[in-house]
Amino acid sequence: MTGSDWISKFPGLAGLETDLRGPLIETSRIAKIPAGTQIFGPGHAPENFLLLLSGTVRVQQASDTGREIVLYRVQAGESCALTTACLMGFEEYLAEGVAETDVEAVAIPRATFDALIGASSAFRKFVFTAFSVRVSNLCKIIDDVAFSRIDIRLAHKLIELANGRAHIETTHQQIASELGTAREVISRQLLEFQRRGWVGLSRGAIEITNFTGLKGLAGMS
């Protein structure tokens, strides 16, 4: 993808002022990032505003004890809210972003980002709309972690990961990171689900044997 082709992938940029499109296209570059690459991490300040063209980036945070929580994922057509916040506040990252798949992204240099934020109402709306949606989603995650029962959240997550299939390839640690809790908590709850006849457990995999039971607990029946 070259030239201005990538702009069409982001409907929010359709109203970008004509005289500002040239500088945006000329200063931006398209980056290809292999799966597993750490794109940003704690202690580093962002140099670019990234817009994803393809792939998925997982944004996660780790505690001093090593426990991790997945904050959100950035998909094609989206930007990273944490990068936006750090660029606007001249702050360093407090979390890390990892390419969950091979990723292709547009890298807009900080200088161009700053200039467009100041000069373009369309660009400001594009950036702040995406930012506000992500913040609202993060508030829901905080609410879930703080106030929702772990068994209900786990049932929801298993149904989501299954996506209609019975076999899920994942570890207890990966689910714990998704739900912001300890691996031991997930293991205990999965054993309880197994006792109820809802799941079967094996190394690196979970087999759902009773969707009805899980959906009933999750309030989805």
CSV table of C-alpha atoms in Angstrom, one decimal, residues 38-221:
chain,number,residue,atom,x,y,z
A,38,GLN,CA,7.2,-5.6,21.5
A,39,ILE,CA,6.1,-2.4,19.8
A,40,PHE,CA,6.3,-0.2,22.9
A,41,GLY,CA,7.1,-0.8,26.5
A,42,PRO,CA,7.3,0.9,30.0
A,43,GLY,CA,9.8,3.7,30.3
A,44,HIS,CA,9.8,4.7,26.6
A,45,ALA,CA,8.1,7.7,25.1
A,46,PRO,CA,6.2,7.3,21.8
A,47,GLU,CA,7.9,8.7,18.7
A,48,ASN,CA,4.9,8.0,16.3
A,49,PHE,CA,1.2,7.8,16.3
A,50,LEU,CA,0.3,4.4,14.9
A,51,LEU,CA,-2.8,3.5,12.8
A,52,LEU,CA,-3.3,-0.2,12.2
A,53,LEU,CA,-3.9,-1.4,8.6
A,54,SER,CA,-3.9,-5.1,9.5
A,55,GLY,CA,-3.2,-7.4,12.4
A,56,THR,CA,-3.7,-7.1,16.1
A,57,VAL,CA,-1.7,-5.5,18.9
A,58,ARG,CA,-2.3,-6.6,22.5
A,59,VAL,CA,-1.8,-3.9,25.1
A,60,GLN,CA,-1.1,-5.3,28.6
A,61,GLN,CA,0.3,-4.2,31.9
A,62,ALA,CA,2.2,-6.2,34.5
A,63,SER,CA,2.4,-5.7,38.2
A,64,ASP,CA,5.6,-5.8,40.4
A,65,THR,CA,4.7,-9.4,41.2
A,66,GLY,CA,4.5,-10.4,37.6
A,67,ARG,CA,0.8,-10.6,37.3
A,68,GLU,CA,-0.5,-9.4,33.9
A,69,ILE,CA,-3.8,-8.0,32.7
A,70,VAL,CA,-4.8,-7.4,29.0
A,71,LEU,CA,-6.1,-3.9,28.8
A,72,TYR,CA,-7.3,-4.0,25.2
A,73,ARG,CA,-6.5,-5.0,21.7
A,74,VAL,CA,-5.9,-2.7,18.8
A,75,GLN,CA,-7.4,-4.0,15.5
A,76,ALA,CA,-7.2,-2.9,11.9
A,77,GLY,CA,-8.7,0.5,11.4
A,78,GLU,CA,-7.9,1.6,15.0
A,79,SER,CA,-5.3,3.6,16.9
A,80,CYS,CA,-3.8,3.0,20.3
A,81,ALA,CA,-5.4,5.1,23.1
A,82,LEU,CA,-2.3,4.7,25.3
A,83,THR,CA,-0.1,6.1,22.6
A,84,THR,CA,-2.5,9.0,22.1
A,85,ALA,CA,-2.4,9.8,25.8
A,86,CYS,CA,1.4,9.6,26.0
A,87,LEU,CA,1.8,11.8,22.9
A,88,MET,CA,-0.6,14.5,24.2
A,89,GLY,CA,0.8,14.4,27.8
A,90,PHE,CA,4.5,14.0,26.8
A,91,GLU,CA,4.5,10.9,29.1
A,92,GLU,CA,6.3,7.6,28.9
A,93,TYR,CA,4.4,4.3,28.5
A,94,LEU,CA,3.3,2.5,31.6
A,95,ALA,CA,2.3,-0.6,29.7
A,96,GLU,CA,3.5,-2.6,26.7
A,97,GLY,CA,2.1,-3.3,23.3
A,98,VAL,CA,2.9,-6.6,21.6
A,99,ALA,CA,2.1,-7.6,18.0
A,100,GLU,CA,-0.2,-10.6,18.5
A,101,THR,CA,-0.1,-11.3,14.8
A,102,ASP,CA,1.9,-9.9,11.9
A,103,VAL,CA,1.0,-6.2,11.8
A,104,GLU,CA,1.1,-3.5,9.2
A,105,ALA,CA,0.7,0.0,10.5
A,106,VAL,CA,1.0,3.7,9.4
A,107,ALA,CA,3.5,5.5,11.6
A,108,ILE,CA,2.8,9.2,11.8
A,109,PRO,CA,5.8,11.1,13.4
A,110,ARG,CA,5.1,13.1,16.6
A,111,ALA,CA,5.9,16.4,14.8
A,112,THR,CA,3.2,15.7,12.2
A,113,PHE,CA,0.8,14.5,14.9
A,114,ASP,CA,1.3,17.7,16.9
A,115,ALA,CA,0.9,19.9,13.8
A,116,LEU,CA,-2.4,18.1,12.7
A,117,ILE,CA,-3.9,18.2,16.2
A,118,GLY,CA,-3.4,22.0,16.2
A,119,ALA,CA,-4.4,22.7,12.6
A,120,SER,CA,-7.1,20.2,11.7
A,121,SER,CA,-10.5,19.9,13.4
A,122,ALA,CA,-11.2,16.7,11.4
A,123,PHE,CA,-8.0,15.1,12.7
A,124,ARG,CA,-8.7,16.2,16.3
A,125,LYS,CA,-12.2,14.6,16.0
A,126,PHE,CA,-10.7,11.4,14.6
A,127,VAL,CA,-8.2,11.1,17.4
A,128,PHE,CA,-10.4,12.1,20.3
A,129,THR,CA,-13.4,10.0,19.2
A,130,ALA,CA,-11.2,6.9,19.1
A,131,PHE,CA,-9.6,7.9,22.5
A,132,SER,CA,-13.0,8.4,24.2
A,133,VAL,CA,-14.4,5.1,23.0
A,134,ARG,CA,-11.3,3.2,24.3
A,135,VAL,CA,-11.4,5.0,27.7
A,136,SER,CA,-15.1,4.0,28.1
A,137,ASN,CA,-14.1,0.4,27.4
A,138,LEU,CA,-11.3,0.5,29.9
A,139,CYS,CA,-13.8,1.8,32.6
A,140,LYS,CA,-15.9,-1.3,31.9
A,141,ILE,CA,-12.8,-3.5,32.3
A,142,ILE,CA,-12.0,-1.8,35.7
A,143,ASP,CA,-15.6,-2.3,36.8
A,144,ASP,CA,-15.5,-6.0,35.8
A,145,VAL,CA,-12.2,-6.7,37.6
A,146,ALA,CA,-13.3,-4.8,40.7
A,147,PHE,CA,-16.9,-5.8,41.1
A,148,SER,CA,-17.9,-8.8,38.9
A,149,ARG,CA,-17.6,-12.4,40.1
A,150,ILE,CA,-14.7,-14.3,38.6
A,151,ASP,CA,-16.8,-17.4,37.8
A,152,ILE,CA,-19.2,-15.3,35.7
A,153,ARG,CA,-16.4,-13.5,33.9
A,154,LEU,CA,-14.6,-16.8,33.2
A,155,ALA,CA,-17.8,-18.3,31.7
A,156,HIS,CA,-18.1,-15.3,29.4
A,157,LYS,CA,-14.4,-15.5,28.4
A,158,LEU,CA,-14.6,-19.2,27.6
A,159,ILE,CA,-17.7,-18.7,25.4
A,160,GLU,CA,-15.9,-15.8,23.7
A,161,LEU,CA,-12.8,-17.8,23.1
A,162,ALA,CA,-14.7,-20.8,21.8
A,163,ASN,CA,-16.6,-18.7,19.2
A,164,GLY,CA,-19.0,-21.5,18.6
A,165,ARG,CA,-16.4,-24.3,18.7
A,166,ALA,CA,-15.9,-26.7,21.6
A,167,HIS,CA,-12.1,-26.8,21.5
A,168,ILE,CA,-10.0,-23.9,22.9
A,169,GLU,CA,-6.3,-23.9,22.7
A,170,THR,CA,-5.1,-21.7,25.6
A,171,THR,CA,-3.4,-21.9,29.0
A,172,HIS,CA,-4.7,-21.1,32.5
A,173,GLN,CA,-2.1,-18.3,32.6
A,174,GLN,CA,-3.3,-16.7,29.4
A,175,ILE,CA,-6.9,-16.7,30.6
A,176,ALA,CA,-5.7,-15.2,33.9
A,177,SER,CA,-4.0,-12.4,32.1
A,178,GLU,CA,-7.1,-11.7,30.0
A,179,LEU,CA,-9.2,-11.4,33.2
A,180,GLY,CA,-6.7,-9.7,35.4
A,181,THR,CA,-6.4,-12.3,38.1
A,182,ALA,CA,-4.0,-15.1,39.3
A,183,ARG,CA,-3.4,-18.3,37.4
A,184,GLU,CA,-4.3,-20.2,40.6
A,185,VAL,CA,-7.7,-18.6,40.7
A,186,ILE,CA,-8.5,-19.6,37.1
A,187,SER,CA,-7.2,-23.1,37.7
A,188,ARG,CA,-9.5,-23.6,40.8
A,189,GLN,CA,-12.5,-22.2,38.9
A,190,LEU,CA,-11.8,-24.4,35.8
A,191,LEU,CA,-11.6,-27.5,38.1
A,192,GLU,CA,-15.0,-26.5,39.5
A,193,PHE,CA,-16.4,-26.1,36.0
A,194,GLN,CA,-15.0,-29.6,35.2
A,195,ARG,CA,-16.6,-31.0,38.3
A,196,ARG,CA,-20.0,-29.6,37.1
A,197,GLY,CA,-19.4,-31.3,33.7
A,198,TRP,CA,-19.1,-28.1,31.7
A,199,VAL,CA,-15.5,-28.4,30.5
A,200,GLY,CA,-12.7,-30.9,30.1
A,201,LEU,CA,-9.2,-29.9,30.9
A,202,SER,CA,-5.9,-31.0,29.2
A,203,ARG,CA,-2.5,-29.4,28.9
A,204,GLY,CA,-2.7,-26.2,26.8
A,205,ALA,CA,-6.4,-26.8,25.9
A,206,ILE,CA,-9.9,-26.7,27.2
A,207,GLU,CA,-12.8,-28.6,25.8
A,208,ILE,CA,-16.3,-27.2,26.4
A,209,THR,CA,-18.7,-30.1,27.1
A,210,ASN,CA,-21.7,-28.1,28.2
A,211,PHE,CA,-22.3,-24.7,26.6
A,212,THR,CA,-25.7,-24.5,28.2
A,213,GLY,CA,-24.2,-24.6,31.7
A,214,LEU,CA,-21.7,-21.9,30.9
A,215,LYS,CA,-24.2,-19.7,29.2
A,216,GLY,CA,-26.6,-20.1,32.1
A,217,LEU,CA,-23.9,-18.9,34.6
A,218,ALA,CA,-23.0,-16.0,32.3
A,219,GLY,CA,-26.6,-15.0,31.9
A,220,MET,CA,-26.6,-15.7,28.2
A,221,SER,CA,-29.1,-18.5,28.0
